Coordinates of C-alpha atoms and ligand atoms in Angstrom, one line a residue:
X1 CA 0.1 -0.1 -0.3
X2 CA 2.9 2.6 0.9
X3 CA 3.3 2.7 -3.1
X4 CA 0.1 3.4 -3.8
X5 CA 0.6 6.5 -0.9
X6 CA 3.7 8.1 -2.2
X7 CA 2.3 7.9 -6.1
X8 CA -0.5 9.5 -5.0
X9 CA 1.2 12.0 -2.7
X10 CA 3.9 12.5 -6.3
X11 CA 0.9 13.2 -7.7
X12 CA -1.4 15.4 -5.8
X13 CA 2.2 17.5 -5.5
X14 CA 1.8 17.5 -9.5
X15 CA -1.9 18.5 -9.7
X16 CA -2.3 20.9 -6.6
X17 CA -2.4 24.1 -8.1
X18 CA -4.6 23.2 -11.3
X19 CA -7.5 25.1 -11.5
X20 CA -10.4 22.7 -10.7
X21 CA -11.9 24.3 -14.0
X22 CA -9.4 23.0 -16.1
X23 CA -10.7 19.9 -15.8
X24 CA -14.0 20.6 -16.9
X25 CA -14.4 19.0 -20.5
X26 CA -17.9 17.7 -22.2
X27 CA -17.3 14.3 -20.1
X28 CA -16.4 15.6 -16.6
X29 CA -19.4 16.2 -14.9
X30 CA -20.5 12.7 -15.9
X31 CA -17.7 10.7 -16.1
X32 CA -16.9 11.6 -12.5
X33 CA -20.5 10.9 -10.7
X34 CA -22.5 8.3 -9.6
X35 CA -25.7 7.5 -9.2
X36 CA -28.4 5.1 -7.5
X37 CA -32.0 4.9 -8.5
X38 CA -32.8 8.7 -8.6
X39 CA -29.2 9.8 -6.7
X40 CA -26.0 11.7 -7.7
X41 CA -23.1 11.6 -6.4
X42 CA -21.2 14.7 -8.2
X43 CA -17.2 14.9 -7.5
X44 CA -16.5 16.6 -10.5
X45 CA -16.2 19.6 -8.4
X46 CA -12.8 18.1 -6.5
X47 CA -9.3 18.1 -8.3
X48 CA -9.6 14.2 -8.5
X49 CA -8.5 12.9 -12.6
X50 CA -8.8 9.8 -13.8
X51 CA -5.2 8.8 -12.5
X52 CA -6.0 9.6 -9.4
X53 CA -9.2 7.7 -8.8
X54 CA -7.8 5.1 -10.4
X55 CA -4.8 5.7 -7.5
X56 CA -7.4 5.3 -5.1
X57 CA -9.1 2.8 -6.4
X58 CA -5.9 0.7 -6.2
X59 CA -6.0 1.8 -2.4
X60 CA -9.2 0.5 -1.8
X61 CA -8.6 -2.9 -3.1
X62 CA -5.2 -3.2 -1.2
X63 CA -6.6 -2.6 1.9
X64 CA -8.9 -5.4 1.0
X65 CA -12.0 -3.4 1.0
X66 CA -14.5 -6.0 -1.5
X67 CA -13.2 -8.9 1.5
X68 CA -13.5 -6.6 4.9
X69 CA -17.3 -5.4 3.5
X70 CA -17.9 -9.4 3.6
X71 CA -16.7 -10.4 6.3
X72 CA -18.7 -7.5 7.7
X73 CA -21.9 -8.7 6.3
X74 CA -21.7 -12.4 7.0
X75 CA -20.9 -11.8 10.8
X76 CA -17.7 -12.2 11.2
X77 CA -15.9 -10.3 14.9
X78 CA -14.5 -7.5 12.8
X79 CA -14.4 -5.2 15.7
X80 CA -11.5 -6.8 17.1
X81 CA -10.8 -4.8 20.2
X82 CA -14.3 -5.7 21.2
X83 CA -14.7 -9.1 19.9
X84 CA -17.7 -8.4 18.3
X85 CA -19.5 -8.6 14.6
X86 CA -20.7 -5.9 13.5
X87 CA -23.9 -6.4 11.9
X88 CA -26.1 -2.8 12.2
X89 CA -26.8 -4.3 8.3
X90 CA -28.8 -6.7 9.4
X91 CA -31.7 -5.1 11.0
X92 CA -32.7 -3.6 7.4
X93 CA -32.4 -6.9 5.6
X94 CA -33.7 -9.2 8.1
X95 CA -34.7 -12.2 5.5
X96 CA -30.9 -13.0 4.8
X97 CA -30.2 -15.4 7.5
X98 CA -26.6 -14.2 9.1
X99 CA -25.0 -16.5 11.1
X100 CA -23.0 -15.3 14.5
X101 CA -21.4 -17.8 16.4
X102 CA -23.3 -20.5 14.6
X103 CA -26.9 -18.8 15.3
X104 CA -28.5 -17.6 12.7
X105 CA -29.4 -14.2 14.6
X106 CA -31.9 -13.0 12.0
X107 CA -35.2 -14.6 13.3
X108 CA -34.7 -12.6 17.0
X109 CA -34.3 -9.3 14.7
X110 CA -37.8 -10.2 13.1
X111 CA -39.3 -10.9 16.5
X112 CA -38.2 -8.2 17.9
X113 CA -39.1 -5.8 15.0
X114 CA -42.9 -7.4 15.0
X115 CA -43.3 -6.5 18.9
X116 CA -41.8 -3.3 18.2
X117 CA -44.4 -3.0 15.9
X118 CA -47.2 -3.8 18.0
X119 CA -46.4 -1.8 20.4
X120 CA -46.5 0.9 17.6
X121 CA -49.7 0.3 16.9
X122 CA -51.3 0.2 19.8
X123 CA -50.2 3.0 21.3
X124 CA -51.0 5.3 17.6
X125 CA -54.4 3.7 18.0
X126 CA -55.1 4.2 21.5
X127 CA -54.9 0.8 23.0
X128 CA -52.3 1.3 25.5
X129 CA -53.0 5.0 27.5
X130 CA -51.8 6.7 29.6
X131 CA -53.2 7.1 33.0
X132 CA -55.2 10.5 31.9
X133 CA -55.7 9.4 28.1
X134 CA -54.2 7.9 24.4
X135 CA -50.3 9.3 24.6
X136 CA -49.5 12.5 23.0
X137 CA -46.4 12.7 23.7
X138 CA -42.8 10.4 24.1
X139 CA -39.7 11.6 25.5
X140 CA -37.0 9.2 24.1
X141 CA -34.1 9.7 26.9
X142 CA -30.5 8.3 25.4
X143 CA -27.5 10.4 24.2
X144 CA -24.6 9.8 21.7
X145 CA -26.4 7.0 19.2
X146 CA -28.9 6.4 21.6
X147 CA -30.3 9.7 20.7
X148 CA -28.8 11.2 17.2
X149 CA -30.5 9.1 15.2
X150 CA -34.3 8.9 15.8
X151 CA -33.8 12.6 16.9
X152 CA -32.2 13.3 13.2
X153 CA -34.2 11.8 11.9
X154 CA -37.5 12.9 13.5
X155 CA -37.1 16.0 12.1
X156 CA -36.2 14.9 8.7
X157 CA -39.6 13.1 8.3
X158 CA -41.1 15.9 10.1
X159 CA -44.3 15.1 6.8
X160 CA -44.5 12.2 7.8
X161 CA -45.2 12.8 11.9
X162 CA -48.6 11.7 12.0
X163 CA -48.4 9.7 15.6
X164 CA -47.5 11.9 19.1
X165 CA -45.3 14.3 18.9
X166 CA -41.6 13.5 19.9
X167 CA -38.6 15.0 21.9
X168 CA -35.0 13.7 22.7
X169 CA -33.1 14.4 25.9
X170 CA -29.4 13.7 26.3
X171 CA -27.8 15.8 27.8
X172 CA -27.1 15.6 32.2
X173 CA -27.5 19.5 32.2
X174 CA -30.6 19.5 34.3
X175 CA -32.4 22.7 32.0
X176 CA -32.5 19.9 29.0
X177 CA -35.1 17.6 30.6
X178 CA -36.5 20.6 32.7
X179 CA -37.1 22.8 29.5
X180 CA -38.5 19.5 27.7
X181 CA -41.2 18.1 30.2
X182 CA -42.1 21.8 31.0
X183 CA -45.2 21.1 28.3
X184 CA -45.8 18.2 29.1
X185 CA -48.7 16.4 30.7
X186 CA -47.0 13.1 32.7
X187 CA -50.5 11.3 32.1
X188 CA -50.1 10.9 28.4
X189 CA -46.5 10.8 27.8
X190 CA -44.7 7.9 27.8
X191 CA -41.1 8.3 28.4
X192 CA -38.5 5.8 26.3
X193 CA -35.1 4.6 28.3
X194 CA -33.3 4.1 25.1
X195 CA -29.2 3.0 26.1
X196 CA -27.4 0.0 24.8
X197 CA -25.7 -0.2 28.2
X198 CA -28.0 1.1 30.3
X199 CA -25.0 2.7 32.7
X200 CA -25.0 5.4 31.2
X201 CA -24.9 8.2 33.8
X202 CA -26.7 11.1 31.6
X203 CA -29.8 8.5 30.9
X204 CA -30.0 6.9 33.9
X205 CA -29.9 10.3 35.5
X206 CA -31.9 12.0 33.4
X207 CA -34.4 8.5 33.4
X208 CA -35.0 9.2 37.3
X209 CA -35.5 12.6 37.0
X210 CA -38.5 11.4 34.8
X211 CA -39.7 9.0 36.5
X212 CA -40.5 11.5 39.7
X213 CA -42.3 14.4 37.4
X214 CA -44.3 11.0 36.3
X215 CA -45.1 9.8 39.8
X216 CA -46.5 13.5 40.6
X217 CA -49.2 13.0 38.5
X218 CA -49.5 9.0 37.6
X219 CA -50.0 6.4 40.2
X220 CA -48.2 4.1 38.2
X221 CA -44.8 6.2 36.8
X222 CA -43.4 2.7 35.4
X223 CA -46.7 1.8 33.5
X224 CA -45.4 4.8 31.4
X225 CA -41.8 3.4 30.4
X226 CA -41.1 1.7 27.5
X227 CA -37.2 0.7 27.4
X228 CA -34.7 -0.3 24.5
X229 CA -31.4 -2.2 25.6
X230 CA -29.4 -4.6 25.4
X231 CA -29.1 -5.2 28.9
X232 CA -32.6 -6.7 30.5
X233 CA -31.6 -7.2 33.6
X234 CA -30.6 -3.6 34.5
X235 CA -34.4 -2.8 32.2
X236 CA -36.1 -4.8 35.0
X237 CA -33.6 -3.5 37.5
X238 CA -35.0 -0.2 36.8
X239 CA -38.9 -1.5 36.9
X240 CA -39.9 -1.9 33.2
X241 CA -41.8 -4.2 32.7
X242 CA -40.4 -6.8 29.8
X243 CA -43.5 -6.3 27.7
X244 CA -42.0 -3.4 26.6
X245 CA -38.0 -3.6 26.8
X246 CA -36.8 -3.9 23.0
X247 CA -34.0 -5.6 23.1
X248 CA -31.1 -5.9 21.0
X249 CA -27.2 -7.4 20.8
X250 CA -23.9 -5.9 21.2
X251 CA -23.5 -6.2 17.8
X252 CA -24.9 -3.3 17.0
X253 CA -22.7 -0.2 17.6
X254 CA -24.6 2.6 19.3
X255 CA -24.1 5.0 16.6
X256 CA -25.0 2.6 13.9
X257 CA -28.0 1.7 16.0
X258 CA -31.4 3.6 14.7
X259 CA -32.4 0.8 12.5
X260 CA -33.3 -1.4 15.2
X261 CA -35.2 -0.6 18.7
X262 CA -32.9 2.6 19.0
X263 CA -35.5 4.2 16.1
X264 CA -38.9 3.0 18.4
X265 CA -39.4 6.5 19.0
X266 CA -39.1 7.6 15.4
X267 CA -41.3 4.3 14.8
X268 CA -43.9 5.5 17.1
X269 CA -43.3 9.4 15.5
X270 CA -44.1 8.4 12.0
X271 CA -45.7 5.0 12.0
X272 CA -44.3 1.4 11.2
X273 CA -44.9 1.9 7.7
X274 CA -42.9 4.7 6.7
X275 CA -40.1 2.9 9.7
X276 CA -40.2 0.5 7.0
X277 CA -39.8 2.7 4.3
X278 CA -36.2 3.9 6.1
X279 CA -34.6 0.3 6.3
X280 CA -35.8 -0.4 2.8
X281 CA -33.5 2.9 1.9
X282 CA -31.1 1.4 4.2
X283 CA -30.8 -2.2 2.4
X284 CA -31.0 -0.9 -1.1
X285 CA -27.6 0.9 -0.2
X286 CA -26.4 -1.7 0.9
X287 CA -26.9 -3.9 -1.7
X288 CA -25.5 -1.5 -4.0
X289 CA -22.5 -1.1 -1.7
X290 CA -22.0 -4.6 -1.7
X291 CA -22.3 -5.3 -6.2
X292 CA -21.2 -2.1 -7.8
X293 CA -17.7 -1.8 -9.2
X294 CA -15.7 0.7 -7.1
X295 CA -16.3 3.0 -9.8
X296 CA -19.7 3.9 -9.8
X297 CA -19.9 2.7 -5.7
X298 CA -21.6 5.9 -4.0
X299 CA -19.7 5.2 -0.2
X300 CA -16.9 3.9 -1.8
X301 CA -16.5 7.3 -4.2
X302 CA -17.5 9.3 -1.3
X303 CA -14.9 7.8 0.5
X304 CA -11.7 7.8 -1.7
X305 CA -12.8 11.8 -1.9
X306 CA -12.5 11.9 1.8
X307 CA -9.2 10.1 1.7
X308 CA -8.2 12.4 -0.9
X309 CA -9.1 15.7 0.9
X310 CA -7.8 14.8 4.4
X311 CA -5.1 12.3 4.3
X312 CA -3.9 13.2 1.1
X313 CA -3.9 16.5 0.7
X314 CA -3.9 17.6 4.3
X315 CA -7.2 19.4 4.8
X316 CA -8.4 18.4 8.2
X317 CA -11.5 19.5 8.3
X318 CA -15.0 18.9 5.6
X319 CA -18.0 20.4 6.0
X320 CA -21.1 19.0 6.0
X321 CA -23.9 21.2 4.2
X322 CA -27.3 20.3 3.8
X323 CA -29.3 22.2 1.5
X324 CA -32.5 20.6 3.2
X325 CA -34.0 22.4 6.7
X326 CA -34.9 19.4 7.8
X327 CA -31.2 17.7 7.5
X328 CA -30.6 20.2 10.2
X329 CA -29.5 17.4 12.7
X330 CA -27.7 15.6 10.2
X331 CA -24.1 17.5 10.5
X332 CA -24.1 16.3 14.5
X333 CA -25.3 13.1 13.6
X334 CA -22.3 12.8 11.3
X335 CA -20.3 14.3 13.7
X336 CA -20.3 11.3 16.2
X337 CA -20.8 8.4 13.4
X338 CA -17.6 9.8 11.5
X339 CA -15.9 11.0 14.5
X340 CA -16.5 8.6 17.1
X341 CA -15.7 5.8 14.0
X342 CA -12.6 7.2 12.6
X343 CA -10.9 9.3 15.2
X344 CA -8.6 6.7 16.1
X345 CA -4.5 7.0 17.1
X346 CA -4.1 3.4 16.1
X347 CA -4.3 1.0 13.9
X348 CA -6.0 -2.4 14.4
X349 CA -2.7 -4.1 15.9
X350 CA -2.1 -1.4 18.2
X351 CA 0.7 0.1 16.4
X352 CA 1.0 4.2 16.0
X353 CA -1.2 5.1 12.9
X354 CA 1.2 6.4 9.7
X355 CA -1.2 9.0 8.4
X356 CA -4.1 11.3 9.7
X357 CA -7.2 9.5 11.2
X358 CA -10.3 10.6 10.0
X359 CA -11.3 14.1 9.4
X360 CA -13.3 16.8 11.4
X361 CA -16.9 17.0 10.7
X362 CA -18.9 19.9 11.1
X363 CA -21.8 22.1 9.2
X364 CA -25.3 23.7 8.8
X365 CA -28.4 23.5 6.8
X366 CA -28.0 26.3 4.1
X367 CA -28.3 28.7 3.5
X368 CA -28.4 29.7 7.1
X369 CA -24.6 28.5 7.0
X370 CA -24.1 31.3 4.4
X371 CA -24.8 34.0 6.1
X372 CA -22.2 32.8 8.8
X373 CA -19.3 31.1 7.9
X374 CA -19.2 30.8 4.8
X375 CA -17.0 33.6 4.0
X376 CA -14.6 31.8 5.7
X377 CA -14.9 28.8 3.5
X378 CA -14.5 31.3 0.5
X379 CA -11.9 33.6 1.7
X380 CA -10.6 32.1 4.5
X381 CA -6.5 30.9 4.3
X382 CA -7.4 27.4 5.0
X383 CA -9.3 24.7 2.2
X384 CA -12.7 23.0 3.9
X385 CA -14.0 20.3 1.0
X386 CA -17.3 20.4 1.3
X387 CA -20.1 18.5 1.0
X388 CA -23.6 19.8 -0.4
X389 CA -26.9 17.8 0.0
X390 CA -29.7 18.5 -2.0
X391 CA -33.2 17.4 -3.2
X392 CA -34.9 18.3 -6.2
X393 CA -38.4 18.4 -4.9
X394 CA -39.4 19.6 -0.9
X395 CA -42.4 18.4 0.5
X396 CA -44.4 22.0 0.4
X397 CA -45.8 22.2 -3.5
X398 CA -47.1 25.9 -2.4
X399 CA -43.9 27.1 -1.8
X400 CA -42.0 25.6 -5.2
X401 CA -40.6 28.9 -5.6
X402 CA -38.8 29.2 -2.2
X403 CA -37.5 25.6 -3.3
X404 CA -36.0 27.0 -5.9
X405 CA -34.5 29.4 -4.9
X406 CA -32.6 27.3 -2.4
X407 CA -31.6 25.2 -5.1
X408 CA -30.3 27.8 -6.6
X409 CA -28.6 28.9 -3.6
X410 CA -26.9 25.3 -3.5
X411 CA -25.7 25.5 -6.3
X412 CA -24.7 28.5 -6.4
X413 CA -21.6 28.1 -3.3
X414 CA -20.1 25.3 -5.1
X415 CA -20.2 26.9 -8.7
X416 CA -18.4 30.1 -6.4
X417 CA -16.0 28.1 -4.9
X418 CA -15.0 26.4 -7.6
X419 CA -14.5 28.8 -10.0
X420 CA -14.1 31.8 -7.6
X421 CA -13.3 35.5 -8.5
X422 CA -10.2 36.8 -10.2
X423 CA -8.6 40.3 -9.1
X424 CA -8.9 41.2 -12.8
X425 CA -13.0 40.9 -12.4
X426 CA -12.8 42.0 -9.0
X427 CA -10.6 45.6 -9.8
X428 CA -13.5 45.8 -13.2
X429 CA -15.8 45.4 -10.8
X430 CA -14.6 48.2 -8.4
X431 CA -13.9 50.7 -11.5
X432 CA -17.5 50.5 -12.4
X433 CA -18.3 51.6 -9.0
X434 CA -16.0 54.7 -9.6
X435 CA -12.2 53.9 -7.9
X436 CA -9.6 54.4 -9.2
X437 CA -5.2 53.8 -9.2
X438 CA -4.3 52.1 -5.3
X439 CA -7.8 52.7 -3.9
X440 CA -9.0 50.6 -6.8
X441 CA -6.7 47.8 -6.3
X442 CA -6.8 47.7 -2.3
X443 CA -10.4 47.4 -2.7
X444 CA -10.8 45.1 -5.1
X445 CA -8.4 42.3 -2.9
X446 CA -10.5 42.3 -0.7
X447 CA -13.2 41.3 -3.1
X448 CA -11.2 38.6 -4.4
X449 CA -12.3 35.2 -4.8
X450 CA -9.6 32.3 -5.0
X451 CA -11.8 29.7 -6.1
X452 CA -10.4 26.4 -6.5
X453 CA -12.4 25.2 -3.7
X454 CA -13.5 21.5 -3.8
X455 CA -16.9 20.2 -3.0
X456 CA -19.1 17.2 -3.9
X457 CA -23.0 17.2 -4.1
X458 CA -25.2 14.8 -3.2
X459 CA -28.5 15.2 -5.2
X460 CA -31.8 13.0 -4.2
X461 CA -35.3 13.5 -5.5
X462 CA -37.0 14.2 -2.2
X463 CA -36.3 13.5 1.2
X464 CA -39.0 10.5 1.9
X465 CA -38.3 8.1 4.5
X466 CA -37.2 5.9 1.7
X467 CA -33.8 8.4 0.9
X468 CA -33.0 9.4 4.1
X469 CA -32.5 5.5 4.7
X470 CA -30.3 5.9 1.7
X471 CA -28.3 8.7 2.8
X472 CA -27.4 7.0 6.4
X473 CA -26.2 3.8 5.1
X474 CA -24.4 5.9 2.3
X475 CA -22.3 7.6 5.6
X476 CA -22.6 4.4 6.9
X477 CA -20.8 2.8 4.3
X478 CA -18.1 5.9 3.6
X479 CA -16.7 5.5 7.5
X480 CA -16.3 1.6 7.0
X481 CA -14.8 2.2 3.6
X482 CA -12.2 4.7 5.0
X483 CA -11.7 3.0 8.6
X484 CA -10.6 -0.2 6.0
X485 CA -8.0 2.2 4.1
X486 CA -6.9 3.9 7.1
X487 CA -6.7 -0.1 9.1
X488 CA -8.3 1.4 12.1
X489 CA -11.2 0.1 13.9
X490 CA -14.1 2.1 13.1
X491 CA -16.3 0.3 15.6
X492 CA -14.3 0.7 19.4
X493 CA -14.3 3.8 20.8
X494 CA -12.0 3.9 23.8
X495 CA -11.4 7.6 23.7
X496 CA -14.6 8.7 25.7
X497 CA -13.1 6.5 28.7
X498 CA -11.5 8.6 30.2
X499 CA -13.5 11.7 30.7
X500 CA -16.3 9.8 32.3
X501 CA -13.8 8.1 35.0
X502 CA -12.6 11.1 35.8
X503 CA -16.1 12.7 35.8
X504 CA -16.9 9.8 38.6
X505 CA -14.0 10.7 40.5
X506 CA -14.6 14.7 40.3
X507 CA -18.2 14.6 41.8
X508 CA -17.3 13.5 45.4
X509 CA -14.6 16.5 45.5
X510 CA -17.0 19.2 44.0
X511 CA -19.8 18.1 46.5
X512 CA -17.5 18.9 48.9
X513 CA -17.0 15.1 50.1
X514 CA -13.4 14.4 49.3
X515 CA -10.5 16.6 48.6
X516 CA -9.1 18.2 45.7
X517 CA -5.3 16.9 46.2
X518 CA -3.3 15.0 43.6
X519 CA -5.8 17.7 40.9
X520 CA -3.6 19.6 38.8
X521 CA -3.6 23.8 40.0
X522 CA -6.1 24.8 37.1
X523 CA -9.1 22.1 37.9
X524 CA -8.2 22.3 41.9
X525 CA -8.7 26.1 41.1
X526 CA -11.9 25.8 39.1
X527 CA -13.1 23.3 41.7
X528 CA -13.0 25.7 44.4
X529 CA -14.7 28.9 41.9
X530 CA -17.2 26.2 40.4
X531 CA -18.0 25.0 44.1
X532 CA -19.6 27.8 45.3
Ligands
F6P1 O1 -26.3 3.6 24.6 P1 -25.7 3.8 26.0 O2 -25.3 2.7 26.4 O3 -26.3 4.5 26.5 O4 -24.2 4.5 25.1 C1 -25.0 5.6 25.0 C2 -23.3 6.2 23.7 O5 -22.2 6.4 24.8 C3 -20.8 6.1 23.8 O6 -20.8 4.9 23.6 C4 -20.0 7.4 24.2 O7 -19.8 7.6 25.2 C5 -21.7 6.3 22.3 O8 -20.8 5.0 21.5 C6 -22.9 5.3 22.7 O9 -23.5 6.1 21.6

C-alpha cells in the first residue's frame, strides 16, 4: 500500500495548483459522478482526475475493502478490540440469514421488530394509553447513538409525522429535561429510556428525573415507561415491564443503532410503514455497496473523496452542508458517526497510525450557513472541502418558488467555490463603481475569491423515508471504507472513557466529600470556583 500512498502524494504535488475548472471538458461532470436510482453523487468539482481516482481505487483494493465488506455483512467479528461482529446491516435486511457464533441471528431480529410494530400500533391506535388518556407525547431519553439518530430522523421526516409528538432529552444538564418536560402532561406521555448499556450516567440520571416527574401526577409511573437496551437485567431492575423492553445485541454499535429498537421513538412518530421504508432505503444502499464496481459505488467513492481531501491533500476538516432544513441535525449525527468511528490514533494491531485519522466533521444547513461561516470557506486561508446535499423537490408544493431559491443557492455556492473571482474581475467591478488607482486595487483585493475549492454534491429526488435510509447507510459505509483504508477499528470508542472516569472521580470532590489534592492547579482552581 505504501507505494500507492507515495504515488498519490506525488500525483497531488503535481496537480495541486491546477485549477479544478480546467478539468471540465464535455465528459467531466458525467464521468466523475455516480448514480443509484434517483440519487446523483457529483464529485466532479474536486481535483480528482482519472489518475487520482485509479490510484484511490487501487488503495481500496489493496486495503481489502471488498473482502472486509463481505466479512462485515456475514457476521465476522471485525470489531477486534471488543471481539464483536458489526451487524447493523442485518437490522434492515432481516430476511437474509446471518450467522454469529454458529447461530442465525435474524429470527430474533424479526421477532423484536414485530413486537415494536405491535407496540407502536397499540400506542398510535390508543390501545396502549397513559393514565390520563391516549399518548400524545413520547420522550426519548438517551445520548450519543441512543439519541442522535432518532432525533435527526424525527426532524428529517416531519412530513410523515402523524403519531405522537417526539421529544429528545440527552444532556445531563438539568436544563434539558426541565425545558422538555415543562410543556408536557405526564398523564399522556410515554418515556422511552434508550441506552445500549443502561449504565450511561446522563441517561440514567435523566430517567430518574423523568420518573419523579411522572410520579407527581400518575399512580403507576413505571407503566408509562418503555426501554430499549441490550441489558434486560438492568431494565428490569429499573422497574420497566419486560413487555415494553426492546432488546438488541452487542453487535449493533451505538452510533449504528437507529435501524433497530433505538428507532422506537421514530417508529412511534412516523408509523411502522414509514419506518420500514426507511429500512428499505438502507437495505437498497447495502445492496448497491456490495454489488457495484468501486468506480460506480457511492459509498466507496464518497470515502475515496474523503481520503483524497484529508490524508492526501491534508485538509483537516470537512463541512456537511445540507440544503434541506429538515436535515439540520445531520451534521451532528455525522459528527458522532464519523469522528467516534474514525478518530483513532492506532491501527487495528495497536501500532501508531502512520497517517492522519478521520477529519473534523462539522456543518449547518444552507442557506443559514451562508450568512454565518461561509466567509471563511470562500476567503479563509485554509481549504475546507464541502459536501452539499440537496433535494430536487420539497414537500411544500405551494412554496415551490422557495425550494427553487434554495436549490439556486446550493448550486451557486459550489460554483463560487470552484470558479472564484480573479483580481481582474474584482478590479473591473470596483472600477465601475468609480474607484481608481491604488484605492481601486486595495478595495478589489478584498473582493477576490481564490476559487479552486473542492466540493461534492449529493442530489436526491425528495427527502422521503426511503431516501433518508439511503443517505444514512451511504455515510455508514463511507466510514467503513475510510476505516479499512486507514487500517483502524471503526467500531470501538475507547477515547470516550477517560473523561467518564474522571467525571465520576470529580463528583465527590465537587460535593465537598473528598479533597482535590493530587489534581492539577487549574482543576483545583476551577473546583474551588464552581463549588460555590
Ligand atoms: O446507549 P448507551 O450505552 O447509553 O451509550 C450512549 C453513547 O455513549 C457512547 O458509548 C460514548 O460515550 C456512545 O458510543 C454511545 O452511543
